[in-house]
Amino acid sequence: MSSSTIFFAALLVFSTLVFCAGCYRRFSLITAGQPEDRFNRIDMRLKQMFLYAFGQKRVVAKQFGVNHFIIFWSFLILLLANGEFLAKGLFPALSLAFLPQAIHHGLLFLFDLFSLLVLISTTVAVARRLFFPPTYMNSAYVKARSVEGFLILSFIAILMLAYFGLHGAEIALGNEPGTRFMPVSSWVATILASYPSHLTLLVSIFWWVHALVLLAFICVLPYSKHMHILTAIPNIFFATLGRPNVQLREEFIKGGEFGVGRVDRFTWKDLLDSFSCTECGRCQSACPAATTGKSLNPRQVIHAIKTNLLANGPLLKKGGAPVISLIGEESEGSSTEETIWACTTCGACMEACPVLIEHMPKIAKMRRHLVEMKANFPEELLTLFENMEGRSNPWGIAPSERTKWHATMDVQQFEDGKTEYLFYVGCAGAFDSRQKHATVALATILDAAGVSWGILGKEEKCCGDSVRRLGNEFVFDRMAKENVALFKEKGVKKIITQCPHCFSTLKNDYRQYGIELEVVHHSELISHLLADGKLKLKRKVGGLGKILFHDSCYLGRHNDVYDAPREAIKLATGQAPVEFDRSGRESFCCGAGGGRMWQEEQHGERINLNRAKEALEKRPDTICVSCPYCMTMMEDGLKDLHADGTRVKDIAEVVAEGLRQ
Amino acid sequence: MLIVVCIKQVPDTTQVQIDPVTNTLVREGIPFIVNPYDTHALEAALQLKDRYGFRVAAISMGPPNAEATLRKALSLGVDEAILLSDRVFGGADTLSTSNVLTRAITLLNEQEEVGLVLCGKQTIDGDTAQVGPGIATRLGYTQLTLVDNIEQLDLLRKRVRVRRKLEGRHEIVESPFPAMITVVRELNRPRYPTVPMRLTSHEAEIKVWNNEVLKLDVNTIGLKGSPTWVSRIFSPEREKGEIVGDGLHDPEGTANLLIDKLLSKDLLAL
């Protein structure tokens, strides 16, 4: 064995140790998390993995995503080439040339081709970082971490250059039998052939450059954000199937800990998430809080968990005390309370994340800690919580007022066997003076279409959406149990809601309480009734001018209902609604979800103003919404902008126009 | 040293209606709450506990289901909760109520020196504001009513200085211990219970003291000890409102009209 082989072997052993130590440290920290079952429905998980990891579905959906797709697949293919490189470095006799010739030649061609593609892609990536950085790169936090990006890109580029250099020189020396299958290397060989006396030296220079950069890459990998190379695929495999919008239940046992106030109280999957973040920034650019100048940046929340785990994990595993608080410090590795309260739970971050990181449940868990363990929350929420506990509605209005909206209508009480649907009016539908118009419009539609429906009237209680998203799980738990008992007692099986928050809570969250309800949002029901001809309008709705449709987060992103409201508008007016630039899956929150409805917005631009401005760019006459919160936020936004010419209508009001004489 | 907070379970009056036939409050199905003013008294006591290390006892006279009110107090952090409950206490007016509370505080004082008694300024169901002063008189404590700020507390000298919120003015008063303080809402912002505290309070002991414990003369308590007699409860007739001005076309003029109207009826405190 030559001295250089021994030197290489020593370096390889060293790098492998550094790599393994890094991986061990990180993966063992993940085991500090709480247990959580993510092993169910393996077939669905594999499908998810192929689609999002190997298919890079989310990655390619955005500009420059293809670039990553190429690097990802090239990486997989070139793993083989680099494996051969390392093996050959130790045992020069080992080579892929032992494979059947056709396969070997095929591989040589692929290596050559993909190395070129990677070189182009890394160049594009560097150029993008330098010349067309996305707007969210423009922050101190990102700039500070940008070095790492350039470092890794240059590693990759040097690897490719060295690959071509090495093989070009080998070809020029006539040492490479598969020349025909290596077009790029052959081209390099023609250049290098001009320096025949240096070729042997060049071979060893390129070989060592390749070897050293490769080993450096291996060393750096587990310590950088490029750890995602190892974690992203399992992270996608273990991601929540479907939509992660339902928080896990808590068991209220004396002596228990509630919520997450310390990093090891997160589940292992939460911690794996933190190591899977590539810091691409897509969550940040989609986040309504981050883009309007709040301190919340979903990417930083995930990064803080990782930093906190790295600092505290080893201590916590030994039973020690943490050195950085998870919540409340300004330093890296901590999220401030302000940050945690800024989330609207709109889910845009999770919809954007290419590796399916679940930001929102983590924020909810930290909110739980603040509310349940510390009773520490923004002042406005005290009234909300007391109103919810005392009168089961956010405003604290007497429950006897729940029936006032139908003063001018004849409305039946829900009775099992006599009425098919329960119309769950919701707090806003019953108490909010503006939303009551939508309630009446919907009731009129239901009657006109001959739907059999009834209400719970004074017995109806709040679904508890806001308290759950705000982390007051204790109160939510009680409200959910009460409602489920009430539904069971009354024999309720089918429910119509007009509020997407009620819709999502009754449909998804209550499943955790052992009740399967057939919940339909009024936009879905109306579009079915129109399509089936059960709802016959007296005339086409015409007086509302240009209609712009705004997606509700809890209807769209959280429940995949995008088409129904659009279809209803189209059937009622004869025209598809105008779309926002940010619509559908990429729709922008009104600012009221996640209990933000009940809090002041102290910093940055108000989210509803941002959305209202975006709406006015389309010059609509009517903005159509499908959620009472969106209604309030949009109307307030338009008022602030003095946009008197634009009105806001609920989808039920738009359709009910067609029932007028 | 002990602080005693007197709290009362009251029906959520925003939800109470009057039966037009019997002229009594319809209480069926109406949720009970802790009298809102009392929650501020509780908070004040708990803040003093946090700061000076007082022990806090909450007492409440009422039927057995008033236990819920005391559980809430326990979930907020009081050290001891005592329900004063006996059939013979029933039907009490403010006089006989203060007799019961006074005896309970006297008994507590025998175990541990009482420094302060805190009450809400009044309850939202009776609205008399008499029980706090009634207790103070019977105990011989200084009474400091309508307090919106506890300015200073000197444990060594056993003195307390408070600010009273009066019509259009404040009054700063100092008193030695023991003193009875009634509080207004401006005093503080009541805390919210943590879940561990709620869970502990579910299992915590609530002592029940009946008249065998208090040993009061039955002629001074309950209905028998109540000279007040409610002859009738009724909702006042409301005058029908009127529409002033034209807000749609002249919002500013209408707003001015409204302000003039409110001023002329002396409804705006300026």
CSV table of N, CA and C in Angstrom, one decimal, chain A residues 41 82 97-98 141 214 229 314 547 653:
chain,number,residue,atom,x,y,z
A,41,ARG,N,-50.3,3.1,8.3
A,41,ARG,CA,-50.6,3.2,6.8
A,41,ARG,C,-49.3,3.4,6.0
A,82,ASN,N,-19.3,8.3,-6.7
A,82,ASN,CA,-18.5,8.7,-5.6
A,82,ASN,C,-18.1,7.5,-4.7
A,97,ALA,N,-16.1,-1.3,-13.3
A,97,ALA,CA,-15.7,-1.9,-14.6
A,97,ALA,C,-16.0,-3.4,-14.5
A,98,PHE,N,-16.1,-3.9,-13.3
A,98,PHE,CA,-16.4,-5.4,-13.1
A,98,PHE,C,-17.9,-5.7,-13.5
A,141,TYR,N,-31.0,37.7,9.2
A,141,TYR,CA,-30.9,36.3,9.6
A,141,TYR,C,-30.5,35.4,8.4
A,214,LEU,N,-14.7,16.0,-1.4
A,214,LEU,CA,-15.7,15.0,-1.1
A,214,LEU,C,-15.7,14.7,0.5
A,229,ILE,N,-30.3,16.5,3.5
A,229,ILE,CA,-30.0,15.4,2.5
A,229,ILE,C,-30.3,14.0,3.2
A,314,PRO,N,-28.5,17.5,24.9
A,314,PRO,CA,-27.6,16.6,25.7
A,314,PRO,C,-27.8,16.7,27.2
A,547,ILE,N,-67.0,40.0,-9.6
A,547,ILE,CA,-66.9,39.3,-8.3
A,547,ILE,C,-65.5,38.7,-8.2
A,653,GLU,N,-75.1,35.1,0.3
A,653,GLU,CA,-75.7,36.3,-0.1
A,653,GLU,C,-75.7,36.5,-1.6
